[in-house]
């Protein structure tokens, strides 16, 4: 097998990024070329917590993913979708996982990420309207823009009235990077979602391999 002449230097650069408090890289041609290689190989991502800095995929691989605690019960058919842990609780656990200095930045995104609390109200005849399911998950990664504080992408699986299907999964970075995949059923969503979560960390572009599209 041919030896990669860049391998030793690239691994040294990964170590430098992980042990440099600024997560920065010297601005020399050699370092910048190595950085390009590492980005192309999805071994390095833009750092959400240090503007202009970087974060390694192997660092992100050690981070937890967040989703409804009882997602496995839904997958096994033991509960209905409406019984999933509320998004506010999922977001709370994500925030608490962050260093204290990052939590205010994360809290500022709570409404956009977790949404409002849905209050069920009886309609005429005492019938309670069905609220569309929209369940949150967060995984380490990045898109065209960095992720949320802690370097997290966020997504939802949800019921939709769109033409693509009655269900969908969407995943976002911290700005306008967004990918979506339509599903014909909740079962189709639940067959794919665990694989997507288990594949983190990833860039949004890598989701094309799962059939996601940019929107």
GROMACS .gro file of C-alpha atoms in nm:
model
  215
    1UNK     CA    1   0.000   0.000   0.000
    2UNK     CA    2   0.149   0.341  -0.096
    3UNK     CA    3   0.248   0.554   0.198
    4UNK     CA    4   0.069   0.887   0.230
    5UNK     CA    5   0.345   1.149   0.259
    6UNK     CA    6   0.105   1.387   0.433
    7UNK     CA    7  -0.026   1.145   0.696
    8UNK     CA    8   0.219   1.224   0.975
    9UNK     CA    9   0.186   1.601   0.935
   10UNK     CA   10  -0.194   1.585   0.913
   11UNK     CA   11  -0.216   1.381   1.233
   12UNK     CA   12   0.014   1.631   1.404
   13UNK     CA   13  -0.219   1.909   1.293
   14UNK     CA   14  -0.519   1.728   1.441
   15UNK     CA   15  -0.330   1.709   1.771
   16UNK     CA   16  -0.248   2.080   1.747
   17UNK     CA   17  -0.613   2.174   1.695
   18UNK     CA   18  -0.725   1.963   1.989
   19UNK     CA   19  -0.465   2.102   2.230
   20UNK     CA   20  -0.470   2.466   2.120
   21UNK     CA   21  -0.713   2.671   2.336
   22UNK     CA   22  -0.798   2.887   2.034
   23UNK     CA   23  -0.843   2.578   1.814
   24UNK     CA   24  -0.647   2.772   1.552
   25UNK     CA   25  -0.389   2.671   1.292
   26UNK     CA   26  -0.074   2.864   1.191
   27UNK     CA   27  -0.128   3.057   0.869
   28UNK     CA   28   0.154   2.902   0.672
   29UNK     CA   29   0.109   2.738   0.328
   30UNK     CA   30   0.197   2.396   0.468
   31UNK     CA   31  -0.053   2.417   0.755
   32UNK     CA   32  -0.328   2.561   0.535
   33UNK     CA   33  -0.286   2.289   0.273
   34UNK     CA   34  -0.306   2.026   0.547
   35UNK     CA   35  -0.618   2.193   0.682
   36UNK     CA   36  -0.782   2.176   0.339
   37UNK     CA   37  -0.706   1.804   0.322
   38UNK     CA   38  -0.855   1.745   0.664
   39UNK     CA   39  -1.172   1.937   0.579
   40UNK     CA   40  -1.207   1.745   0.253
   41UNK     CA   41  -1.173   1.419   0.446
   42UNK     CA   42  -1.434   1.535   0.703
   43UNK     CA   43  -1.179   1.504   0.981
   44UNK     CA   44  -1.210   1.872   1.077
   45UNK     CA   45  -1.508   2.106   1.107
   46UNK     CA   46  -1.556   2.478   1.163
   47UNK     CA   47  -1.570   2.538   1.540
   48UNK     CA   48  -1.899   2.685   1.665
   49UNK     CA   49  -1.745   2.795   1.995
   50UNK     CA   50  -1.428   2.959   1.865
   51UNK     CA   51  -1.482   3.182   1.559
   52UNK     CA   52  -1.211   3.117   1.304
   53UNK     CA   53  -1.113   2.799   1.486
   54UNK     CA   54  -1.160   2.433   1.407
   55UNK     CA   55  -1.272   2.116   1.582
   56UNK     CA   56  -1.177   1.758   1.499
   57UNK     CA   57  -1.419   1.482   1.414
   58UNK     CA   58  -1.253   1.258   1.672
   59UNK     CA   59  -1.328   1.518   1.942
   60UNK     CA   60  -1.690   1.540   1.833
   61UNK     CA   61  -1.721   1.161   1.826
   62UNK     CA   62  -1.685   1.162   2.204
   63UNK     CA   63  -1.992   1.387   2.249
   64UNK     CA   64  -2.339   1.249   2.324
   65UNK     CA   65  -2.639   1.278   2.094
   66UNK     CA   66  -2.971   1.398   2.235
   67UNK     CA   67  -3.319   1.276   2.145
   68UNK     CA   68  -3.636   1.176   2.327
   69UNK     CA   69  -3.543   0.947   2.615
   70UNK     CA   70  -3.821   0.710   2.517
   71UNK     CA   71  -3.742   0.701   2.144
   72UNK     CA   72  -3.658   0.330   2.174
   73UNK     CA   73  -4.006   0.268   2.316
   74UNK     CA   74  -4.157   0.437   2.010
   75UNK     CA   75  -3.939   0.232   1.775
   76UNK     CA   76  -4.047  -0.087   1.958
   77UNK     CA   77  -4.414   0.014   1.933
   78UNK     CA   78  -4.464   0.041   2.309
   79UNK     CA   79  -4.581   0.404   2.300
   80UNK     CA   80  -4.756   0.638   2.059
   81UNK     CA   81  -4.565   0.933   1.906
   82UNK     CA   82  -4.762   1.175   2.122
   83UNK     CA   83  -4.603   1.018   2.433
   84UNK     CA   84  -4.245   1.111   2.333
   85UNK     CA   85  -4.042   1.321   2.577
   86UNK     CA   86  -4.119   1.690   2.508
   87UNK     CA   87  -3.866   1.890   2.311
   88UNK     CA   88  -3.806   2.122   2.608
   89UNK     CA   89  -3.668   1.832   2.810
   90UNK     CA   90  -3.440   1.720   2.527
   91UNK     CA   91  -3.310   2.075   2.488
   92UNK     CA   92  -3.257   2.105   2.865
   93UNK     CA   93  -3.028   1.801   2.861
   94UNK     CA   94  -2.831   1.944   2.567
   95UNK     CA   95  -2.782   2.278   2.746
   96UNK     CA   96  -2.673   2.109   3.068
   97UNK     CA   97  -2.408   1.913   2.877
   98UNK     CA   98  -2.235   2.237   2.773
   99UNK     CA   99  -1.973   2.429   2.971
  100UNK     CA  100  -2.140   2.699   3.181
  101UNK     CA  101  -2.006   2.981   2.964
  102UNK     CA  102  -2.174   2.835   2.651
  103UNK     CA  103  -2.518   2.785   2.802
  104UNK     CA  104  -2.651   3.141   2.754
  105UNK     CA  105  -2.574   3.121   2.381
  106UNK     CA  106  -2.758   2.792   2.359
  107UNK     CA  107  -3.056   2.924   2.557
  108UNK     CA  108  -3.087   3.209   2.309
  109UNK     CA  109  -3.172   2.948   2.044
  110UNK     CA  110  -3.426   2.755   2.253
  111UNK     CA  111  -3.737   2.884   2.079
  112UNK     CA  112  -3.595   2.833   1.729
  113UNK     CA  113  -3.468   2.483   1.807
  114UNK     CA  114  -3.713   2.335   2.058
  115UNK     CA  115  -4.019   2.539   1.962
  116UNK     CA  116  -4.304   2.650   2.181
  117UNK     CA  117  -4.479   2.427   2.430
  118UNK     CA  118  -4.799   2.296   2.273
  119UNK     CA  119  -5.105   2.326   2.494
  120UNK     CA  120  -5.383   2.082   2.411
  121UNK     CA  121  -5.724   2.246   2.413
  122UNK     CA  122  -6.060   2.068   2.388
  123UNK     CA  123  -6.267   2.161   2.086
  124UNK     CA  124  -6.640   2.144   2.035
  125UNK     CA  125  -6.791   1.833   2.185
  126UNK     CA  126  -6.489   1.778   2.409
  127UNK     CA  127  -6.273   1.639   2.125
  128UNK     CA  128  -5.903   1.722   2.161
  129UNK     CA  129  -5.738   1.821   1.836
  130UNK     CA  130  -5.439   1.618   1.720
  131UNK     CA  131  -5.120   1.825   1.727
  132UNK     CA  132  -4.868   1.724   1.459
  133UNK     CA  133  -4.570   1.537   1.606
  134UNK     CA  134  -4.237   1.722   1.588
  135UNK     CA  135  -3.963   1.558   1.793
  136UNK     CA  136  -3.620   1.714   1.843
  137UNK     CA  137  -3.276   1.555   1.822
  138UNK     CA  138  -2.923   1.701   1.834
  139UNK     CA  139  -2.603   1.542   1.705
  140UNK     CA  140  -2.240   1.662   1.680
  141UNK     CA  141  -2.145   1.807   1.342
  142UNK     CA  142  -2.153   2.111   1.115
  143UNK     CA  143  -2.298   2.232   0.787
  144UNK     CA  144  -2.200   2.512   0.551
  145UNK     CA  145  -2.204   2.710   0.877
  146UNK     CA  146  -2.093   2.594   1.224
  147UNK     CA  147  -2.341   2.420   1.447
  148UNK     CA  148  -2.505   2.531   1.771
  149UNK     CA  149  -2.286   2.590   2.079
  150UNK     CA  150  -2.095   2.273   2.154
  151UNK     CA  151  -2.078   2.202   1.778
  152UNK     CA  152  -2.421   2.046   1.743
  153UNK     CA  153  -2.655   2.012   1.449
  154UNK     CA  154  -3.023   1.997   1.537
  155UNK     CA  155  -3.308   1.824   1.365
  156UNK     CA  156  -3.666   1.704   1.393
  157UNK     CA  157  -3.873   1.418   1.267
  158UNK     CA  158  -4.223   1.540   1.210
  159UNK     CA  159  -4.560   1.502   1.047
  160UNK     CA  160  -4.602   1.716   0.739
  161UNK     CA  161  -4.881   1.809   0.504
  162UNK     CA  162  -4.630   1.847   0.220
  163UNK     CA  163  -4.648   1.659  -0.109
  164UNK     CA  164  -4.329   1.462  -0.039
  165UNK     CA  165  -4.484   1.243   0.226
  166UNK     CA  166  -4.676   1.246   0.554
  167UNK     CA  167  -4.349   1.241   0.752
  168UNK     CA  168  -4.004   1.397   0.715
  169UNK     CA  169  -3.668   1.438   0.887
  170UNK     CA  170  -3.485   1.772   0.874
  171UNK     CA  171  -3.139   1.862   1.003
  172UNK     CA  172  -2.998   2.216   1.042
  173UNK     CA  173  -2.677   2.399   1.121
  174UNK     CA  174  -2.671   2.729   1.311
  175UNK     CA  175  -2.773   2.938   1.010
  176UNK     CA  176  -2.954   2.853   0.686
  177UNK     CA  177  -2.795   2.515   0.616
  178UNK     CA  178  -3.078   2.261   0.608
  179UNK     CA  179  -3.135   1.915   0.466
  180UNK     CA  180  -3.460   1.718   0.450
  181UNK     CA  181  -3.571   1.368   0.359
  182UNK     CA  182  -3.936   1.273   0.307
  183UNK     CA  183  -4.086   0.951   0.438
  184UNK     CA  184  -4.401   0.763   0.348
  185UNK     CA  185  -4.464   0.651   0.706
  186UNK     CA  186  -4.350   0.687   1.064
  187UNK     CA  187  -4.196   0.339   1.036
  188UNK     CA  188  -3.976   0.460   0.751
  189UNK     CA  189  -3.859   0.751   0.970
  190UNK     CA  190  -3.786   0.522   1.264
  191UNK     CA  191  -3.598   0.276   1.043
  192UNK     CA  192  -3.361   0.550   0.925
  193UNK     CA  193  -3.328   0.790   1.219
  194UNK     CA  194  -3.116   0.565   1.448
  195UNK     CA  195  -2.868   0.509   1.164
  196UNK     CA  196  -2.840   0.883   1.101
  197UNK     CA  197  -2.785   0.957   1.471
  198UNK     CA  198  -2.529   0.676   1.503
  199UNK     CA  199  -2.334   0.818   1.204
  200UNK     CA  200  -2.255   1.146   1.382
  201UNK     CA  201  -2.040   1.346   1.370
  202UNK     CA  202  -2.097   1.445   1.009
  203UNK     CA  203  -2.132   1.746   0.783
  204UNK     CA  204  -2.473   1.815   0.634
  205UNK     CA  205  -2.336   1.740   0.288
  206UNK     CA  206  -2.261   1.383   0.396
  207UNK     CA  207  -2.635   1.326   0.447
  208UNK     CA  208  -2.678   1.311   0.070
  209UNK     CA  209  -2.565   0.948   0.103
  210UNK     CA  210  -2.879   0.884   0.312
  211UNK     CA  211  -3.104   1.045   0.051
  212UNK     CA  212  -3.136   1.388   0.214
  213UNK     CA  213  -3.171   1.694  -0.010
  214UNK     CA  214  -3.079   2.059   0.041
  215UNK     CA  215  -3.370   2.300   0.095
   0.00000   0.00000   0.00000
